Tab-separated table of C-alpha atoms in Angstrom:
chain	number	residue	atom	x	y	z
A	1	UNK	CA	0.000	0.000	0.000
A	2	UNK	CA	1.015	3.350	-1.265
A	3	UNK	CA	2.274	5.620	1.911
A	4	UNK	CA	1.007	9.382	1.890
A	5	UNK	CA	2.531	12.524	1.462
A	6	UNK	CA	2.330	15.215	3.702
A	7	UNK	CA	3.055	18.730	2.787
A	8	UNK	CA	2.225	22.107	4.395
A	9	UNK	CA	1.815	25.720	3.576
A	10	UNK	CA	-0.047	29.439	4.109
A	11	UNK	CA	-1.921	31.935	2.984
A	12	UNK	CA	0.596	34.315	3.406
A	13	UNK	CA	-1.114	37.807	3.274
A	14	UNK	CA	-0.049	41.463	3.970
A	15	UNK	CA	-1.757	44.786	4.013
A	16	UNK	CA	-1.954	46.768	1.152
A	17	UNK	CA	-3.448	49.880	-0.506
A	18	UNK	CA	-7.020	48.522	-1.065
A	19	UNK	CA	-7.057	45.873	1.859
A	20	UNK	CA	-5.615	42.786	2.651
A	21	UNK	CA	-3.757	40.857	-0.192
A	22	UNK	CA	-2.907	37.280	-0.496
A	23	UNK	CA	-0.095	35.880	-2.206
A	24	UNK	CA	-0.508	33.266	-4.621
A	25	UNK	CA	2.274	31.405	-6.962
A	26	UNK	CA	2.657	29.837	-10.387
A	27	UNK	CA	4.158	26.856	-11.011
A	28	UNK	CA	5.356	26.130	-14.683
A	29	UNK	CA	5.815	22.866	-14.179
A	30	UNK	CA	2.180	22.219	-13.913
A	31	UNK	CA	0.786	25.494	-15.226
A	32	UNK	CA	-1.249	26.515	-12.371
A	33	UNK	CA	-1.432	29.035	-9.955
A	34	UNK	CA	-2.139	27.976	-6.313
A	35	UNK	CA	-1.174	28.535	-2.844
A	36	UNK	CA	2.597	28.218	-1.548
A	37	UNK	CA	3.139	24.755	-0.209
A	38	UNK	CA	5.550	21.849	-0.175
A	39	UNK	CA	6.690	18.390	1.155
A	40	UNK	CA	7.918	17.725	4.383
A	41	UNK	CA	11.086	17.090	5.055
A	42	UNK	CA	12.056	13.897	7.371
A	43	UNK	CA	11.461	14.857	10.728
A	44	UNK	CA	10.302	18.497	10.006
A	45	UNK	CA	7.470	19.588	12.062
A	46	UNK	CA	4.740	20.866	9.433
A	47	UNK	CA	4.353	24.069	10.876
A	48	UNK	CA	7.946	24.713	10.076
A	49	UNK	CA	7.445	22.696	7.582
A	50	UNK	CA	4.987	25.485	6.132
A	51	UNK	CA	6.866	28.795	7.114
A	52	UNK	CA	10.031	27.038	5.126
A	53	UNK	CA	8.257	26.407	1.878
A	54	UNK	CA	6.583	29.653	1.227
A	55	UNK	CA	10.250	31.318	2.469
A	56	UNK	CA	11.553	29.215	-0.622
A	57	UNK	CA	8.555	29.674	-2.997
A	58	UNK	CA	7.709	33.310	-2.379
A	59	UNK	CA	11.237	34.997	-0.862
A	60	UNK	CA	9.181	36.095	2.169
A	61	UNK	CA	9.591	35.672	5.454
A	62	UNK	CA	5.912	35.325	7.951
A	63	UNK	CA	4.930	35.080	10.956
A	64	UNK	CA	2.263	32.111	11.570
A	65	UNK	CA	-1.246	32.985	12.751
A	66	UNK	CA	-3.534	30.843	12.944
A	67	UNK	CA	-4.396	27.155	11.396
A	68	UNK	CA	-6.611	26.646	8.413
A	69	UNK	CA	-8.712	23.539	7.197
A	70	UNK	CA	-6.232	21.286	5.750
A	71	UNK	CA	-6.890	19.559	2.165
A	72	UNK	CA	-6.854	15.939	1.080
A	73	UNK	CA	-6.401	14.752	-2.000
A	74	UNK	CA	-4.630	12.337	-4.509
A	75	UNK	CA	-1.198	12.863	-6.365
A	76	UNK	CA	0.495	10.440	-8.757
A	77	UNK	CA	-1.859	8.116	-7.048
A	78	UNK	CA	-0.797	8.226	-3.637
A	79	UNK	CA	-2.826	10.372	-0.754
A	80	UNK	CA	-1.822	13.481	0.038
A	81	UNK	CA	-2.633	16.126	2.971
A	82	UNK	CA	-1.449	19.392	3.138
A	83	UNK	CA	-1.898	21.662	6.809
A	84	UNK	CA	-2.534	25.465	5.941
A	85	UNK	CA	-1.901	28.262	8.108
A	86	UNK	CA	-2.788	32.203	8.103
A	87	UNK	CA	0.379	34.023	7.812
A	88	UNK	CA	1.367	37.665	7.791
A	89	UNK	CA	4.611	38.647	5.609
A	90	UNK	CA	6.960	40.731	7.834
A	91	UNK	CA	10.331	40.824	4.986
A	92	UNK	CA	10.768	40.222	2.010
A	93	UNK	CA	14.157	39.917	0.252
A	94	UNK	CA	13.007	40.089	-3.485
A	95	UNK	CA	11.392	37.397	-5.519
A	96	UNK	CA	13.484	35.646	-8.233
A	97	UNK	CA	11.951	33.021	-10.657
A	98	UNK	CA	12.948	29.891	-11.207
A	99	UNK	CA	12.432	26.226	-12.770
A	100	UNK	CA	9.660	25.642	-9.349
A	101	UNK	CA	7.763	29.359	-9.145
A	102	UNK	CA	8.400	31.724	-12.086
A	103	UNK	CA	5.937	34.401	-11.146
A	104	UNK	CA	4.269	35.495	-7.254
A	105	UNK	CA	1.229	37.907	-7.082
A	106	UNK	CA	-0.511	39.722	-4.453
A	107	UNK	CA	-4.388	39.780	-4.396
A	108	UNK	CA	-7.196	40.555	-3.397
A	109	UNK	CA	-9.172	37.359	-1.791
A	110	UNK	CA	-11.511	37.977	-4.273
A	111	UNK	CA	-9.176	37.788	-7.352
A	112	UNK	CA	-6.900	34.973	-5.372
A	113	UNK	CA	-10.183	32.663	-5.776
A	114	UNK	CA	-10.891	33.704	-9.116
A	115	UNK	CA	-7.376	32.692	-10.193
A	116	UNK	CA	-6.001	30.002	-7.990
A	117	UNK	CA	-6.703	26.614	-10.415
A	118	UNK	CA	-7.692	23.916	-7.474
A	119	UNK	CA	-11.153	24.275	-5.948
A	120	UNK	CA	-9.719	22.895	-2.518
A	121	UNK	CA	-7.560	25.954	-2.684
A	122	UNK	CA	-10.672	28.136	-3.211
A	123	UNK	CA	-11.854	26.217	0.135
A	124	UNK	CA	-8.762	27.782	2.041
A	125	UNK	CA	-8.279	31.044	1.209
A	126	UNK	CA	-12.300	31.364	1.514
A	127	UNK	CA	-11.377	29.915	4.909
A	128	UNK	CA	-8.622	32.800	5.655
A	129	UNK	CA	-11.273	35.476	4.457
A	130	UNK	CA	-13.727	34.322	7.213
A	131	UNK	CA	-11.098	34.753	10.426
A	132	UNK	CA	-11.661	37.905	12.441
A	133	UNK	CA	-8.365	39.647	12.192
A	134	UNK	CA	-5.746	38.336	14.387
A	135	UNK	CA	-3.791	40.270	17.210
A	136	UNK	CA	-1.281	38.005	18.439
A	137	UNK	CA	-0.253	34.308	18.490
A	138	UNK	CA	0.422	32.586	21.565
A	139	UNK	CA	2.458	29.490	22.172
A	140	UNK	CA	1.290	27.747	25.249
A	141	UNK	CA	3.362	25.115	26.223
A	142	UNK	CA	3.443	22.257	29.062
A	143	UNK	CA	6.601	21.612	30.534
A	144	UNK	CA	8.995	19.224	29.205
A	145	UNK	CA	9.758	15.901	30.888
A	146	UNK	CA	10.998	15.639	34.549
A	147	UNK	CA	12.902	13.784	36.762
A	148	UNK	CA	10.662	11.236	38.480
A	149	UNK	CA	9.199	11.119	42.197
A	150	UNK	CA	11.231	8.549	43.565
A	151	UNK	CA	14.510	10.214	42.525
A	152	UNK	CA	14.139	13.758	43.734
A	153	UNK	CA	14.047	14.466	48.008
A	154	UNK	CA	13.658	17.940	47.447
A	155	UNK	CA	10.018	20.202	47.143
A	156	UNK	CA	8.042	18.826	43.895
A	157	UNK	CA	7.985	22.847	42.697
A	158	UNK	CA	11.844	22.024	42.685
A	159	UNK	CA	11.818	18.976	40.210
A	160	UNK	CA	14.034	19.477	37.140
A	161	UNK	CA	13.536	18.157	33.624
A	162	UNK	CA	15.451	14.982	32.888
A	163	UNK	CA	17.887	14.021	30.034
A	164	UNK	CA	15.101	13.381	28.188
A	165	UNK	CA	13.276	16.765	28.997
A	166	UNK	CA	16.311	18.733	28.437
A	167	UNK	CA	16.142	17.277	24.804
A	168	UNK	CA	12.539	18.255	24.248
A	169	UNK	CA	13.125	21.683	25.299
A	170	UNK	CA	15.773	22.500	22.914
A	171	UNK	CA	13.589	20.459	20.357
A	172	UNK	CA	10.801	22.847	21.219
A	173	UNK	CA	12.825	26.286	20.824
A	174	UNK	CA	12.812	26.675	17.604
A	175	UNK	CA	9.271	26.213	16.651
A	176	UNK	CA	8.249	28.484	19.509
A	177	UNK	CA	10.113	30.659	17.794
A	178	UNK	CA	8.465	30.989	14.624
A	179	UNK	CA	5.925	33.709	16.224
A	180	UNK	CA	8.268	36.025	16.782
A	181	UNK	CA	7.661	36.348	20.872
A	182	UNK	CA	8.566	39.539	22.186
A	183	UNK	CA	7.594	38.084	26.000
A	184	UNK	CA	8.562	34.721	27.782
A	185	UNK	CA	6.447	33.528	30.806
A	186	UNK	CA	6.629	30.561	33.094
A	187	UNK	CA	4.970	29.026	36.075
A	188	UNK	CA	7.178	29.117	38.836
A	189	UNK	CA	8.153	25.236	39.080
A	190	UNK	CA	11.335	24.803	38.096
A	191	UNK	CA	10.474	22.618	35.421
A	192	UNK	CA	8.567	25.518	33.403
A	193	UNK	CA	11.099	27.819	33.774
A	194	UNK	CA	14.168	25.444	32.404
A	195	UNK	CA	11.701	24.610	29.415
A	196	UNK	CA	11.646	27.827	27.976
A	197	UNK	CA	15.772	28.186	28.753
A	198	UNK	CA	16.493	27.122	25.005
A	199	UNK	CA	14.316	29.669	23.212
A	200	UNK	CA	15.340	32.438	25.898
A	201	UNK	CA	19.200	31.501	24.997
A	202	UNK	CA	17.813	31.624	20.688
A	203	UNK	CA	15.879	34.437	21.416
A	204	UNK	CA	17.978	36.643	23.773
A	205	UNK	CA	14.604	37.088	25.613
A	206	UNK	CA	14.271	37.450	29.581
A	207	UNK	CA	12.215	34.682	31.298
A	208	UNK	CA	9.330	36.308	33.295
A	209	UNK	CA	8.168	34.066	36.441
A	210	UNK	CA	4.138	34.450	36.766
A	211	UNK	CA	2.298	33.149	38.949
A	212	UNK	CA	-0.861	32.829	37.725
A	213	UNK	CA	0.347	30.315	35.481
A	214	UNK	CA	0.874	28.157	38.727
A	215	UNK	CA	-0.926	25.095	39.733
A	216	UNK	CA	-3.539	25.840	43.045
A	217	UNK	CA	-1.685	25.764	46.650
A	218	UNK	CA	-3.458	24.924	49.350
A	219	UNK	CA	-6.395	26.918	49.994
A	220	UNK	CA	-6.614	27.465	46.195
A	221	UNK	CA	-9.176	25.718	43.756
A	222	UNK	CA	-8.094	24.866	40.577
A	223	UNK	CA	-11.087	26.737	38.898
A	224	UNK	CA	-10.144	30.548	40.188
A	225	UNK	CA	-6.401	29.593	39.148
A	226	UNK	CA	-7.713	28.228	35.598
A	227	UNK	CA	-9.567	31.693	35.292
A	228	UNK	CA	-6.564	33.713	36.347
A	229	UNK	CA	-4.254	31.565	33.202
A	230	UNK	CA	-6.928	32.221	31.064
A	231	UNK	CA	-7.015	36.094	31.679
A	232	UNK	CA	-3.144	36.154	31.389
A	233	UNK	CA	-3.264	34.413	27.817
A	234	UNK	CA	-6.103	36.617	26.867
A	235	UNK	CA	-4.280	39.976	27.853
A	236	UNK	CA	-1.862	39.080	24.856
A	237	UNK	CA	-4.854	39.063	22.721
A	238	UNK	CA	-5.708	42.624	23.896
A	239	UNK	CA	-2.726	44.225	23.896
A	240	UNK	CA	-1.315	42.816	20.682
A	241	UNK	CA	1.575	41.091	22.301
A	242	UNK	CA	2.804	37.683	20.711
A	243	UNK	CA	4.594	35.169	23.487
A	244	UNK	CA	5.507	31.903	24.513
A	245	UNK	CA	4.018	30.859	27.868
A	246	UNK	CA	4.931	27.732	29.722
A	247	UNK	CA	2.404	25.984	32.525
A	248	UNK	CA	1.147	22.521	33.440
A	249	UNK	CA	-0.660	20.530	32.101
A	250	UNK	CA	-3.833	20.463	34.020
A	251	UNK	CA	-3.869	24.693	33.844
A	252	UNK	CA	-3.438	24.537	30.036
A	253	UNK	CA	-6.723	22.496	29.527
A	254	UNK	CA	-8.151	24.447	32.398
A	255	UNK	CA	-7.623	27.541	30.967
A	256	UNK	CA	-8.176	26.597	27.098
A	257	UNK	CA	-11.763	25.580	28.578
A	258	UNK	CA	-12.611	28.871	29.683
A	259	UNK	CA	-10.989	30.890	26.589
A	260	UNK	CA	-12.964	28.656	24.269
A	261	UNK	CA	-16.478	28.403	26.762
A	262	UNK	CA	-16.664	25.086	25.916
A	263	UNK	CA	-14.826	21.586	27.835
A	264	UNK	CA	-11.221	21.301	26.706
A	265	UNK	CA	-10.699	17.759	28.130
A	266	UNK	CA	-7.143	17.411	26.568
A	267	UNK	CA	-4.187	15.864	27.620
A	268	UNK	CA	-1.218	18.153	26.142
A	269	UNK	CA	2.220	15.906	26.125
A	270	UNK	CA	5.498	16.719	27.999
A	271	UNK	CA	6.955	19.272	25.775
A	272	UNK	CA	4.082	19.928	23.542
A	273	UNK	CA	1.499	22.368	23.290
A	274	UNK	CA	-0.706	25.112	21.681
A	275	UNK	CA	-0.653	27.517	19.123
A	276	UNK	CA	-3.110	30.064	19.900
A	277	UNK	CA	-4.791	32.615	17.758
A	278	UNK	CA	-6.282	35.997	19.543
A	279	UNK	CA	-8.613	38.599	18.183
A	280	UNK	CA	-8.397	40.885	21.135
A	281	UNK	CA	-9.434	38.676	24.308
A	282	UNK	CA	-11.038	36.314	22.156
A	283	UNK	CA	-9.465	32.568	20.794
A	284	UNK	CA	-9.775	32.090	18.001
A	285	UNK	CA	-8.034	28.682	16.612
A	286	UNK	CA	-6.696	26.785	19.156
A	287	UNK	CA	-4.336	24.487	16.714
A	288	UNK	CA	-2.177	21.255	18.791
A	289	UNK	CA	1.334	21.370	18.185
């Protein structure tokens, strides 16, 4: 049996003088215009994945936003999916054709659908034109992996990450990265803190210690601290702030259930997390890492 392929891309998008305008490319290989994409490389994360591809396609550099329907179809008889995401061009360094893209333009969403050649690329960019616009993009992440119970004597606010957890932070630094944070924040366990010590050493960024991000103490209930992580996350939102922010894992789905009003009963892995999307205070796209 045939395996699939998985690819990943954006509708890349920047403001200009009669709105918003999406980029689409052509490819003269298959003479058709569509949306930047391409194949995953072994071991490449597809968010990455996507930010890399339209880099190559279009010469522009973006900042991811939020996650779009993904598309399924069939190529050279084999399935393929490709993951979309929103993203907003902050450089450019100045297209140059080639044998893969010859020609870029920038459109409105109107004349993107009109042109692009696949209907399931009509689906995304129609997709893109319904999000509210977005004011930042938070990654919320659980700690990495930690040393267990039986081998630490000390306070369990004091456990550090293991061998293991040290490797998934430094995994997790550079895809945290890709939303350009201008803030780091961590719950005050140890283990929070030394997960985001990678991406502060990448980005040259300060770690801020909050504790609202914290799991209840006594006398606490884990509903009023939920409520306090969620109003934290959604401040971002407001003031147009992108970060990373680092917690536990029962305050992440606590506080994803009371940004989204609806039960987040989701178990986030050691070292994974969240990409949220915020139109002021409000999610928009939660999207797993």
């Amino acid at each position: 049996m045939a395996s699939g392929i998985r690819a990943a891309g954006g509708v890349l998008w920047r403001s200009g003088r009669g709105g918003i305008e999406v980029c689409l490319v052509h490819r003269p290989r298959y003479g058709d215009w569509s949306l930047p994409k391409g194949k995953l490389e072994p071991g490449e994360h597809p968010l990455r994945a996507a930010l890399r591809e339209v880099a190559e396609e279009t010469d522009v550099q973006a900042v991811p936003q939020a996650r779009l329907p993904s598309v399924h179809y069939r190529s050279q008889g084999r399935p393929k999916v490709v993951d979309y995401w929103a993203m907003r061009a902050v450089a450019t360094g100045g297209f140059q054709p080639d044998t893969e893209v010859d020609e870029v333009r920038w459109l409105s969403v109107d004349e993107a659908v009109r042109l692009v050649s696949y209907p399931h690329d009509v689906e995304v960019v129609s997709a893109f034109a319904t999000l509210p616009p977005v004011t930042a993009t938070v990654m919320l992440v659980r700690h990495a992996d930690v040393d267990g119970r039986s081998t630490w004597a000390g306070p369990q606010n004091g456990r550090p990450l293991s061998v293991d957890g040290w490797a998934q932070a430094r995994r997790l630094a550079p895809l945290v990265a890709v939303v350009q944070p201008v803030r780091l924040l961590a719950a005050s366990a140890r283990r929070c803190v030394q997960t985001l010590s990678p991406v502060a050493d990448l980005l040259d960024l300060p770690i801020e210690v909050a504790g609202d991000l914290d799991e209840p103490r006594a006398g606490q209930s884990l509903d009023e601290c939920a409520l306090a992580a969620a109003a934290r996350l959604a401040a971002f939102g407001t003031a147009g702030t992108s970060a990373v922010v680092c917690s536990q894992g029962g305050m992440i789905s606590g506080a994803l259930e009371r940004l989204s009003g609806r039960c987040a009963d989701v178990t986030t892995p050691h070292g994974g997390g969240w990409l949220l999307a915020f139109s002021g205070a409000t999610l928009l796209t939660p999207d797993p890492l």
